[in-house]
Amino acid sequence: MPRFEDIQLLRTTYLRGPSIWTYQPVLEVWLALGELEQYPSNLLAGFNERLSAWLPDLIEHHCGVGTRGGFIERLHEGTWMGHVLEHVIIELLNLSGMPVKFGQTRETSTSGTYRMVFRCPEEAVAREALARGHALIMAAINDQPFDLKAAIQAIKTAIDDNYLGPSTACIVDAAQERRIPHVRLNDGNLVQLGYGAAQRRIWTAETDQTSAIAEGIAQDKDLTKRLLAAAGVPVPEGVIVASADEAWEAAQDIGLPVTVKPSDGNHARGVTLELYKQENIHAAFALAEREGSQVIVERYVQGTEHRLLVVGGKVVAACRGEQVFVTGDGKRTLAELVAELNRDPRRGIEEEYPLELLDLQLPNIQLELARQEVTPETVPAPGRQVLLQRNGNMAIDCTDELHPDVAHYAELAARVVGLDIAGMDVILKDAGRPMKEQDGAILEVNAGPGLLMHLKPSSGAPRPVGQAIAEHLFPGSSEPGSDAGRIPIVGVAGARHSAFIARLVGWMLQLSGKLTGIASSEGMFIAGRQTQKIDTANWAGAHRLLTNRLAEAAVVQTSARSILQEGLAYDRCLVGLVTDMDGWEQLADHDVRTAEQMVRVLRTQIDVVLPHGTGVLNADVASVAELAVLCDGEVLPYALSADNPVIATHRQSASARAVFLRGEDLVLATGAKERVLGRLSALRAAQGDSPEPAALLAASACAWALGIAPDLIAAGIKTFEYKF
């Protein structure tokens, strides 16, 4: 069997937004098959068998056949290696825990060269999957060994390193279900939900409504308790101590047993419960001192630890903790028993696991073992239970059991501290009984609480906490037709006078009362001021504009090259304009070689128009006018003559709008009704040259589509200052 040279990866481009392929981010890869162009899958001896043995779930890929086993059928019929690589990468991503359903492979005008794409929301993960998939397919082609487990682990590691954490991700997912766009602002968990002035920001379970003062109060456990006690919230009495000896004295004053913990720790680090003996209190003080700036000794409250999640003043989820024990069998050491416990599929080091792995070397666990006079090498007697952890194992959902009185005190505590999202650590004997009846108490109020325990409880129903936070940030956003998180966005695509059109539309929006940002080839403008002089008619420029909190509306100029190289920076727009199909001659590097191929590129602008939005199309260019069938919203054509056949046909509907010239008059028409905006000679600034009629028509149509009154459109044209 001949050995084939590697498939060449000529170019990889990450398209961050809507593109010619799909609405979602994809990695586009240009492939050169070389001699493999002459060897489809059915001509490579043993290839299909090796591939199916490594990736048996390829049977689930429908491919173009549309049924289970469709891709396997294509393999046996004979398909080219670019197409196979697409499916290999998708399957590797699926095996790594990231379901992917979209991929495409198309041959370019150069024989043996293909463009392959697959959907992936993170570029680093996409590139890792590409590298591993490329190595796998070449090993299958050349009958070489391949370490599938290592490949999957490498992709998993990339996912863990680059994806949002579970708390942030559940909020983003909830926002997406409500059609609220999101923008990741850093490599961590800082995310913008919505665009411009309509945006909100989250960082894990903290929001831009989370008060810094409230967060500071929550971090100071002693101050928190004093404020809660003053408001009538039951809390355990306690004092701050400066030494181990003071801790023992305080414990005697309060009454044994006691809890020792850091004053500003989190995640239960440095907390030791139910202490009776002086030596244990001294050891607990040392542990707490390492985790915080001060140490608190407080009354130990009998009961089970619970975590209540309060969002927007309401309890939305509750979990009950459990103590962690192992039971001796008289044969195995404590370390061996713990190793078995760690094999529980609910335990792991990644954030996706609801329970953590148990490490006998952790100081808090070592302290618990010392209190029971055992070590990791001890062989516990049959039936003897050894306690490993007393707290921090929140995994059992109890939301439906929660008594309204308990919820009341949790909600009151959140209001007293001032947190919009808070995690309450509460000690209860029974979640279904009133708080004071059972001597329950609130131990801590936490800002930025983890949500995983509510999303993946080890027992009980998962709770839609992401939806609760999304509703808190965007009230009513679950209702059909909600525009939560959105500002009016106008997308301007084409080569003819695009910068002029973008700036004029932006000026008219500004006059209508919206603080408007413009990203154009002539720079960036905010509220009529130029803030950047560089070309911003690209993804980066639009991205900067849409993250600007000042922008109540945005106009974004886009070129065909930008769509091909980057994708759009926004998911949907209120108005999408296409002026022409010019410029294809400069796009041969993207395999655009005819005017007809430009349609697939610039249709992207119309594909993203919202259902209640408007596609504005130049009816004088037939290929532009034909994009009307792709628009989800209203179509508003414009033309240089009222006699344009597209305009005439369009106006047969009584509600259909169009903009055109009748002689020297610029006309706004709705069905057979016409309103003259003004004569061309009058629709110009007092100082400056007359604008191109087609550009004036396009800008007027966009403004009208935005609901700007005709009189204001005319005033905007006459007051717009522009140097041609």
XYZ file of C-alpha atoms in Angstrom:
724
model
C 0.000 0.000 0.000
C 1.476 3.386 -0.953
C 2.115 5.971 1.747
C 0.310 9.229 1.061
C 1.638 12.662 1.875
C -0.325 14.681 4.413
C -3.350 16.649 3.311
C -2.117 20.245 3.165
C -3.899 22.784 5.350
C -3.425 25.835 3.161
C -5.325 28.391 5.208
C -7.476 28.461 8.305
C -9.819 31.357 9.062
C -12.057 31.676 12.088
C -15.311 33.390 11.128
C -16.656 34.909 14.340
C -20.172 35.728 13.210
C -22.733 35.172 10.446
C -21.003 34.321 7.182
C -21.626 32.690 3.835
C -21.830 29.348 5.666
C -24.068 29.822 8.686
C -25.196 32.218 11.409
C -22.808 30.752 14.009
C -18.977 30.939 14.324
C -17.105 28.404 12.176
C -13.535 27.499 11.328
C -12.968 27.602 7.567
C -10.099 25.455 6.308
C -8.663 25.390 2.794
C -7.366 21.915 1.981
C -5.166 20.580 -0.802
C -5.600 16.817 -1.156
C -2.645 16.302 -3.466
C -2.545 12.754 -4.805
C -5.461 11.823 -2.543
C -7.708 13.664 -4.994
C -7.446 10.461 -7.051
C -8.304 8.260 -4.059
C -11.806 8.637 -2.685
C -12.634 6.597 0.413
C -13.722 3.458 -1.464
C -10.324 3.179 -3.192
C -8.226 3.211 0.003
C -7.784 -0.377 1.172
C -8.995 -0.817 4.760
C -9.561 2.897 5.305
C -13.301 2.736 5.966
C -12.866 -0.161 8.376
C -10.111 1.542 10.354
C -12.047 4.790 10.542
C -15.251 3.064 11.676
C -13.344 1.056 14.284
C -11.860 4.197 15.812
C -15.034 6.275 15.504
C -17.993 3.861 15.604
C -20.473 6.679 16.264
C -19.943 7.938 12.710
C -22.938 5.692 12.052
C -25.030 8.453 13.654
C -23.945 11.053 11.063
C -26.789 11.520 8.583
C -24.731 13.551 6.111
C -26.573 14.612 2.951
C -28.438 11.295 2.847
C -30.600 12.480 5.729
C -30.837 9.191 7.638
C -28.807 7.319 10.243
C -25.837 5.690 8.573
C -25.878 8.225 5.755
C -22.211 9.144 6.098
C -21.124 5.482 6.280
C -23.062 4.935 3.075
C -21.150 7.798 1.471
C -17.856 6.296 2.662
C -18.583 3.002 0.932
C -19.807 4.712 -2.224
C -16.656 6.813 -2.256
C -16.262 10.354 -0.952
C -13.248 12.658 -0.887
C -10.960 13.177 2.061
C -11.945 16.798 2.691
C -15.494 15.642 3.352
C -14.248 12.788 5.543
C -12.059 15.168 7.580
C -15.107 17.336 8.269
C -16.956 14.380 9.807
C -13.894 13.168 11.727
C -13.496 16.572 13.385
C -17.185 16.796 14.222
C -17.090 13.344 15.815
C -13.971 14.161 17.843
C -15.735 17.255 19.176
C -18.795 15.163 20.014
C -16.636 12.647 21.895
C -15.013 15.512 23.780
C -18.352 16.647 25.156
C -19.119 19.431 22.704
C -22.003 18.424 20.411
C -21.559 19.719 16.852
C -24.029 19.237 14.026
C -22.919 21.621 11.303
C -20.152 21.151 8.765
C -19.729 21.584 5.011
C -17.067 20.843 2.433
C -17.044 22.365 -1.052
C -14.507 22.051 -3.861
C -13.035 25.323 -5.082
C -12.412 26.258 -8.710
C -8.958 24.671 -8.322
C -9.119 20.890 -8.681
C -8.098 19.075 -5.509
C -8.528 22.163 -3.308
C -11.491 22.301 -0.946
C -13.030 24.646 1.598
C -14.133 22.766 4.679
C -15.943 24.366 7.613
C -17.292 23.159 10.940
C -19.090 24.964 13.698
C -17.274 25.648 16.949
C -17.878 28.548 19.362
C -14.224 28.873 20.461
C -11.347 29.338 18.016
C -8.676 27.619 20.143
C -10.873 24.530 20.500
C -11.623 24.507 16.773
C -7.927 24.621 15.890
C -7.118 21.835 18.366
C -9.887 19.672 16.896
C -8.587 20.377 13.398
C -5.051 19.311 14.337
C -6.244 16.104 16.002
C -8.678 15.279 13.210
C -5.996 15.840 10.586
C -3.624 13.485 12.419
C -6.341 10.845 12.767
C -7.385 10.828 9.132
C -3.783 10.554 7.935
C -3.187 7.650 10.330
C -6.296 5.924 8.972
C -5.218 6.545 5.365
C -1.680 5.217 5.904
C -2.638 2.394 8.295
C -0.695 3.898 11.197
C -1.525 3.679 14.926
C -3.422 6.554 16.504
C -3.979 7.411 20.161
C -7.655 8.330 20.136
C -7.864 8.717 23.907
C -5.040 11.264 23.931
C -6.650 13.211 21.077
C -9.974 13.420 22.894
C -8.256 14.466 26.109
C -6.350 17.215 24.277
C -9.616 18.607 22.910
C -11.253 18.312 26.342
C -8.366 20.253 27.839
C -8.792 22.959 25.206
C -12.514 23.112 26.028
C -11.802 23.400 29.764
C -9.181 26.097 29.136
C -11.261 28.193 26.776
C -14.964 27.703 27.378
C -17.114 29.624 29.786
C -17.495 28.147 33.245
C -20.802 26.399 34.005
C -22.260 29.303 35.995
C -21.592 31.841 33.239
C -22.534 29.404 30.498
C -25.968 28.674 31.935
C -26.775 32.409 32.009
C -25.516 32.883 28.444
C -27.539 29.857 27.291
C -30.642 31.305 28.923
C -30.023 34.642 27.199
C -29.630 32.915 23.831
C -32.939 31.120 24.329
C -34.450 34.590 24.711
C -32.717 35.737 21.489
C -30.437 38.061 23.459
C -26.995 38.289 21.789
C -23.813 37.926 23.792
C -20.229 39.130 23.419
C -17.347 37.596 25.346
C -15.190 40.436 26.661
C -12.155 38.497 27.872
C -10.693 35.007 27.972
C -12.464 34.367 31.265
C -16.084 34.696 32.263
C -16.754 38.383 31.627
C -19.627 38.440 29.146
C -21.740 41.208 27.676
C -25.386 40.322 27.084
C -26.969 42.545 24.456
C -25.507 45.392 22.400
C -24.593 49.012 23.056
C -26.720 50.894 25.564
C -29.056 47.878 25.943
C -26.292 45.640 27.250
C -25.858 44.062 30.647
C -22.660 42.425 31.887
C -22.082 39.290 33.916
C -19.003 37.734 35.445
C -19.933 34.232 36.587
C -22.917 34.899 38.886
C -22.148 38.572 39.409
C -23.810 41.234 37.295
C -23.351 44.916 36.617
C -26.060 45.386 39.255
C -23.945 43.651 41.908
C -22.898 46.429 44.251
C -19.211 46.674 45.109
C -20.223 47.828 48.584
C -22.518 44.811 48.993
C -19.781 42.487 47.803
C -17.379 44.049 50.310
C -19.906 43.551 53.098
C -20.436 39.903 52.116
C -16.687 39.283 52.214
C -16.553 40.544 55.798
C -18.398 37.778 57.624
C -18.369 39.532 60.990
C -19.842 42.752 59.549
C -22.427 40.711 57.635
C -23.565 38.962 60.808
C -23.896 42.225 62.708
C -26.020 43.782 59.947
C -28.211 40.684 59.692
C -28.682 40.458 63.443
C -29.734 44.111 63.545
C -32.424 43.317 60.951
C -33.727 40.354 62.951
C -32.156 37.630 60.852
C -31.073 34.666 63.014
C -27.274 34.276 62.989
C -24.855 32.451 65.336
C -23.101 34.725 67.824
C -19.345 34.907 67.421
C -16.226 37.004 67.891
C -13.048 37.803 66.010
C -9.918 36.417 67.683
C -6.251 37.174 67.127
C -4.582 34.000 68.406
C -5.168 30.336 69.084
C -5.356 31.012 72.806
C -7.958 33.713 72.249
C -9.896 31.262 70.111
C -10.022 28.770 72.992
C -11.073 31.481 75.448
C -13.795 32.672 73.087
C -15.026 29.106 72.614
C -15.396 28.698 76.371
C -17.299 31.975 76.622
C -19.640 31.135 73.734
C -20.107 27.537 74.809
C -18.852 24.361 73.193
C -19.024 23.151 70.501
C -17.920 25.996 68.217
C -17.052 26.678 64.607
C -13.764 28.300 63.624
C -13.499 29.988 60.224
C -11.765 32.823 58.351
C -13.543 36.169 58.355
C -13.285 36.583 54.585
C -12.773 33.130 53.070
C -14.998 31.386 50.548
C -15.922 27.944 49.201
C -15.806 26.593 52.799
C -12.012 26.838 52.812
C -10.566 27.054 56.287
C -13.890 26.255 58.012
C -13.898 23.669 60.822
C -17.131 22.643 62.539
C -18.242 21.207 65.893
C -15.045 21.697 67.877
C -14.883 20.680 71.534
C -11.209 20.238 72.389
C -8.563 22.892 72.911
C -6.004 21.217 70.653
C -8.548 20.962 67.830
C -9.525 24.613 68.205
C -5.837 25.600 68.094
C -5.374 23.557 64.901
C -8.551 25.005 63.379
C -7.334 28.529 64.137
C -4.097 27.867 62.215
C -6.087 26.509 59.281
C -8.480 29.491 59.197
C -5.660 32.006 59.607
C -4.068 30.802 56.365
C -7.292 31.353 54.427
C -8.344 34.816 55.611
C -7.234 38.078 57.121
C -8.939 37.396 60.483
C -10.421 34.420 62.329
C -13.922 34.077 63.761
C -15.049 31.751 66.540
C -18.809 31.308 66.585
C -21.479 29.136 68.138
C -21.874 25.819 66.364
C -25.420 25.439 65.035
C -26.835 21.932 64.997
C -28.286 20.843 61.683
C -27.429 20.347 58.035
C -25.858 22.966 55.818
C -28.052 24.288 53.015
C -27.348 26.675 50.152
C -30.154 28.967 49.010
C -29.839 30.999 45.815
C -31.517 34.399 45.839
C -31.938 36.234 42.522
C -33.578 39.648 42.299
C -34.932 39.341 45.837
C -36.467 35.871 45.398
C -35.236 32.392 46.352
C -35.029 30.418 43.106
C -33.175 27.266 44.201
C -32.059 25.411 47.304
C -29.634 22.544 47.899
C -28.897 20.459 50.966
C -25.396 19.371 51.851
C -24.250 16.033 53.097
C -21.340 14.915 55.210
C -18.859 12.627 53.481
C -17.953 9.337 55.184
C -16.251 6.115 54.252
C -17.117 2.856 55.963
C -14.352 0.458 56.946
C -14.270 -3.180 55.891
C -11.322 -4.295 58.017
C -9.221 -4.936 54.902
C -8.555 -1.729 53.023
C -6.771 1.380 54.208
C -8.511 4.689 54.470
C -6.619 5.852 51.370
C -7.928 2.871 49.398
C -11.493 3.511 50.559
C -11.223 7.145 49.486
C -9.828 6.113 46.091
C -12.952 4.016 45.570
C -15.154 6.938 46.634
C -13.391 9.161 44.092
C -14.451 6.804 41.318
C -18.011 8.120 41.737
C -18.836 9.564 38.265
C -20.203 12.687 39.958
C -16.728 13.567 41.239
C -14.016 15.255 39.190
C -11.566 18.128 39.023
C -13.326 19.997 36.203
C -16.095 22.480 36.923
C -18.661 20.272 35.186
C -18.661 17.813 38.111
C -21.066 18.540 40.990
C -18.769 16.899 43.557
C -15.043 17.438 44.048
C -12.424 14.737 44.315
C -11.393 14.055 47.907
C -7.748 14.765 48.664
C -6.507 13.359 51.978
C -3.647 15.871 51.958
C -5.945 18.877 52.246
C -5.534 20.594 55.627
C -9.229 20.503 56.530
C -9.455 16.763 55.827
C -6.238 16.093 57.728
C -7.706 17.968 60.697
C -10.852 15.824 60.578
C -8.738 12.661 60.486
C -6.632 13.857 63.417
C -9.786 14.477 65.462
C -10.718 10.835 64.860
C -7.150 9.634 65.473
C -6.771 8.001 62.060
C -4.374 8.454 59.134
C -4.583 7.559 55.425
C -2.772 4.301 56.259
C -5.284 3.307 58.946
C -7.414 0.221 58.223
C -10.809 1.082 59.735
C -12.636 -1.752 61.466
C -15.617 -3.290 59.679
C -18.577 -0.961 59.909
C -16.634 1.972 61.347
C -17.481 5.266 59.676
C -14.692 7.783 59.186
C -15.815 11.368 58.577
C -13.897 13.141 55.796
C -15.848 16.360 55.215
C -18.541 18.048 57.284
C -19.440 20.867 54.872
C -19.182 22.085 51.300
C -20.924 19.114 49.649
C -24.027 20.840 48.357
C -25.539 18.362 45.967
C -29.118 17.452 46.935
C -31.865 19.689 45.563
C -34.521 20.620 48.126
C -36.148 23.646 46.473
C -39.653 22.214 46.629
C -39.276 21.379 50.348
C -38.330 24.901 51.416
C -40.609 26.540 53.986
C -41.732 30.105 53.071
C -40.348 31.360 56.397
C -36.863 30.122 55.518
C -37.138 31.734 52.080
C -38.257 34.992 53.728
C -35.142 35.209 55.903
C -32.865 34.389 52.952
C -34.486 37.109 50.856
C -34.284 39.557 53.731
C -30.586 38.792 54.200
C -29.893 39.479 50.515
C -31.662 42.838 50.788
C -29.827 43.771 53.991
C -26.440 43.086 52.404
C -27.548 44.627 49.096
C -26.789 41.774 46.684
C -28.897 41.177 43.585
C -27.613 37.590 43.364
C -26.591 35.881 46.587
C -25.812 32.413 47.890
C -27.012 31.895 51.457
C -25.343 29.311 53.670
C -28.051 28.273 56.092
C -28.080 25.641 58.845
C -31.399 23.802 59.136
C -32.568 20.585 60.718
C -35.503 20.457 58.313
C -35.922 22.714 55.262
C -39.679 22.318 55.540
C -39.982 23.953 58.966
C -39.848 27.658 59.980
C -36.375 29.000 60.687
C -36.637 29.983 64.369
C -38.765 26.977 65.297
C -35.755 24.745 64.660
C -33.046 27.201 65.860
C -31.811 27.595 62.287
C -29.375 30.315 61.307
C -27.837 32.024 58.319
C -24.086 31.500 58.478
C -22.894 33.450 55.435
C -24.063 35.577 52.544
C -21.961 35.023 49.427
C -21.571 37.202 46.342
C -20.958 35.508 43.005
C -22.277 32.114 44.160
C -21.546 28.969 42.180
C -24.541 27.658 40.249
C -23.366 24.148 39.366
C -24.950 22.564 42.451
C -28.345 23.779 41.205
C -27.685 22.828 37.588
C -26.354 19.333 38.280
C -27.510 18.169 41.705
C -26.503 14.636 42.614
C -30.108 14.072 43.666
C -33.283 15.933 42.741
C -34.320 18.116 39.836
C -31.996 20.631 38.154
C -33.203 24.192 38.562
C -33.383 26.805 35.760
C -31.204 29.301 37.612
C -29.772 30.711 34.387
C -33.278 31.585 33.259
C -33.969 33.273 36.596
C -30.873 35.453 36.229
C -31.675 36.261 32.594
C -35.181 37.324 33.622
C -33.702 39.407 36.438
C -31.407 41.205 33.995
C -33.975 41.504 31.179
C -37.509 41.483 32.639
C -40.095 40.173 30.204
C -37.479 38.949 27.744
C -39.063 35.495 27.518
C -42.138 36.986 25.851
C -42.461 36.461 22.058
C -41.213 39.428 20.051
C -39.075 40.813 22.856
C -36.197 43.037 21.739
C -34.392 42.760 25.072
C -30.696 43.528 24.794
C -30.996 44.925 21.282
C -30.470 48.372 19.839
C -31.395 49.375 16.278
C -28.565 48.140 14.038
C -28.302 49.113 10.386
C -25.988 46.995 8.254
C -24.730 48.610 5.031
C -23.186 46.223 2.490
C -21.890 47.011 -0.974
C -19.251 49.118 -2.688
C -21.196 52.117 -3.981
C -21.125 55.159 -1.663
C -21.391 52.887 1.394
C -19.502 55.179 3.771
C -21.632 58.166 2.782
C -24.826 56.169 3.244
C -23.732 54.840 6.626
C -22.828 58.271 7.910
C -26.011 59.918 6.593
C -28.229 57.220 8.135
C -26.313 57.628 11.388
C -26.868 61.374 11.307
C -30.619 60.934 10.793
C -30.772 58.464 13.668
C -28.923 60.985 15.826
C -31.455 63.664 14.937
C -34.274 61.283 15.834
C -33.047 61.289 19.428
C -30.823 58.212 19.589
C -27.166 58.535 20.491
C -25.765 56.785 17.433
C -22.468 55.092 16.651
C -21.138 54.543 13.127
C -18.422 52.107 12.070
C -17.349 52.956 8.529
C -14.381 52.955 6.182
C -14.029 56.663 6.977
C -13.636 56.035 10.702
C -15.771 55.599 13.779
C -18.255 58.218 14.942
C -20.188 58.483 18.201
C -22.897 61.126 18.575
C -21.537 63.054 15.610
C -17.932 63.065 16.839
C -15.214 61.151 15.064
C -13.488 58.946 17.629
C -11.233 56.993 15.235
C -9.904 57.888 11.807
C -8.887 54.381 10.751
C -11.020 52.089 8.615
C -13.570 50.474 10.958
C -15.733 48.808 8.291
C -14.706 45.411 9.610
C -15.430 42.959 12.413
C -13.111 44.626 14.923
C -14.582 48.076 14.318
C -18.163 46.874 14.623
C -17.253 44.877 17.722
C -15.845 47.979 19.412
C -18.966 49.926 18.534
C -21.389 47.285 19.812
C -19.578 47.020 23.150
C -19.837 50.791 23.661
C -22.448 51.531 26.339
C -23.134 54.962 24.809
C -24.527 53.582 21.555
C -28.333 53.622 21.519
C -28.249 52.778 17.798
C -25.499 51.577 15.453
C -24.786 51.803 11.740
C -22.194 49.321 10.500
C -20.627 49.440 7.047
C -19.529 46.016 5.829
C -17.553 44.893 2.796
C -17.726 41.589 0.968
C -14.116 40.900 1.963
C -14.933 41.420 5.627
C -17.808 38.942 5.409
C -15.489 36.378 3.785
C -12.587 36.896 6.175
C -14.314 37.566 9.494
C -18.084 37.243 9.340
C -20.454 39.869 10.676
C -19.924 41.248 14.189
C -23.653 41.093 15.037
C -26.120 38.239 14.923
C -29.146 40.127 13.582
C -29.934 43.670 12.432
C -33.053 45.793 12.249
C -32.231 47.121 8.781
C -29.972 45.486 6.209
C -28.981 47.368 3.033
C -27.332 45.923 -0.079
C -26.420 48.517 -2.699
C -24.675 46.470 -5.407
C -22.641 43.390 -6.305
C -19.501 45.256 -7.364
C -15.936 44.331 -6.436
C -15.889 40.609 -7.170
C -12.768 41.058 -9.289
C -10.708 41.704 -6.106
C -11.869 38.541 -4.327
C -10.171 35.789 -6.321
C -8.222 34.826 -3.182
C -11.587 33.767 -1.740
C -12.525 31.918 -4.915
C -15.053 34.564 -5.951
C -14.510 34.738 -9.706
C -17.829 35.917 -11.150
C -20.443 38.530 -10.352
C -22.922 35.718 -9.710
C -20.756 34.366 -6.889
C -21.041 37.684 -5.050
C -24.690 36.902 -4.352
C -23.697 34.162 -1.893
C -21.466 36.635 -0.075
C -23.718 39.686 0.199
C -26.869 37.702 0.874
C -25.404 37.369 4.382
C -26.484 40.956 5.087
C -30.083 40.120 4.216
C -30.011 36.725 5.958
C -29.565 38.461 9.327
C -32.474 40.915 9.076
C -34.850 40.414 12.006
C -38.407 39.219 11.288
C -39.733 42.637 12.309
C -36.895 44.385 10.457
C -36.430 45.533 6.879
C -34.221 44.574 3.969
C -33.427 47.601 1.797
C -32.444 46.567 -1.751
C -31.290 48.375 -4.869
C -33.937 47.423 -7.423
C -31.761 48.736 -10.270
C -29.384 45.792 -9.797
C -31.261 42.600 -10.658
C -29.096 40.297 -8.522
C -29.593 42.592 -5.519
C -33.357 42.787 -6.034
C -33.519 38.978 -6.130
C -32.295 38.839 -2.521
C -35.826 39.817 -1.468
C -36.890 36.166 -1.160
C -34.200 35.623 1.501
C -35.364 38.382 3.824
C -37.222 37.372 7.001
C -38.653 40.871 7.410
C -40.168 43.548 5.207
C -38.517 44.319 1.864
C -38.135 47.982 0.875
C -36.676 48.439 -2.628
C -35.364 51.678 -4.088
C -34.693 52.700 -7.690
C -33.774 55.684 -9.807
C -37.093 55.523 -11.669
C -40.712 54.925 -10.747
C -40.936 52.802 -13.893
C -38.528 50.184 -12.556
C -40.397 46.847 -13.009
C -39.366 45.576 -9.552
C -40.786 48.727 -7.972
C -43.975 48.486 -10.042
C -44.559 44.852 -9.072
C -43.719 45.486 -5.428
C -46.204 48.376 -5.153
C -49.108 46.136 -6.129
C -49.433 45.338 -2.438
C -51.232 48.137 -0.588
C -48.824 47.971 2.381
C -45.571 47.552 0.439
C -43.157 50.475 0.729
C -40.697 51.697 -1.908
C -38.459 54.710 -2.534
C -37.773 56.040 -6.012
C -37.346 59.104 -8.209
C -40.160 60.491 -10.258
C -38.406 63.021 -12.414
C -36.546 65.241 -9.949
C -38.740 64.297 -6.983
C -37.657 61.780 -4.332
C -40.782 59.800 -3.481
C -41.689 57.627 -0.496
C -44.491 55.291 -1.582
C -46.743 52.883 0.310
C -48.665 50.898 -2.245
C -50.284 53.443 -4.546
C -49.898 56.271 -2.003
C -46.998 58.632 -2.601
C -45.305 61.314 -0.560
C -42.711 63.602 -2.120
C -39.774 64.034 0.239
C -38.376 66.856 -1.871
C -36.688 67.715 -5.130
C -33.152 66.497 -5.635
C -31.893 70.037 -6.013
C -33.272 70.866 -2.555
C -32.151 67.685 -0.812
C -28.595 68.718 -0.165
C -26.658 70.497 2.519
C -26.485 74.262 2.301
C -22.718 73.943 1.808
C -21.283 71.109 -0.269
C -21.821 69.051 -3.370
C -25.027 67.255 -4.271
C -25.002 63.593 -3.188
C -25.414 60.803 -5.706
C -29.141 60.172 -6.227
C -28.803 56.406 -5.656
C -26.993 56.998 -2.363
C -29.650 59.496 -1.284
C -32.380 56.976 -2.118
C -30.633 54.232 -0.142
C -30.125 56.386 2.944
C -33.684 57.707 2.813
C -35.052 54.166 2.502
C -33.013 53.016 5.523
C -34.182 55.965 7.614
C -37.799 55.348 6.636
C -37.403 51.666 7.493
C -36.224 52.769 10.954
C -39.452 54.687 11.494
C -37.924 58.144 11.103
C -40.540 60.673 9.981
C -40.233 61.983 6.386
C -39.849 65.597 7.541
C -36.945 64.587 9.758
C -35.383 62.597 6.903
C -35.457 65.697 4.702
C -34.064 67.846 7.513
C -31.322 65.318 8.107
C -30.228 65.383 4.483
C -30.144 69.176 4.435
C -28.132 69.482 7.650
C -25.675 66.644 7.001
C -22.124 67.899 6.654
C -20.026 65.737 4.361
C -17.002 66.355 2.153
C -17.104 64.340 -1.051
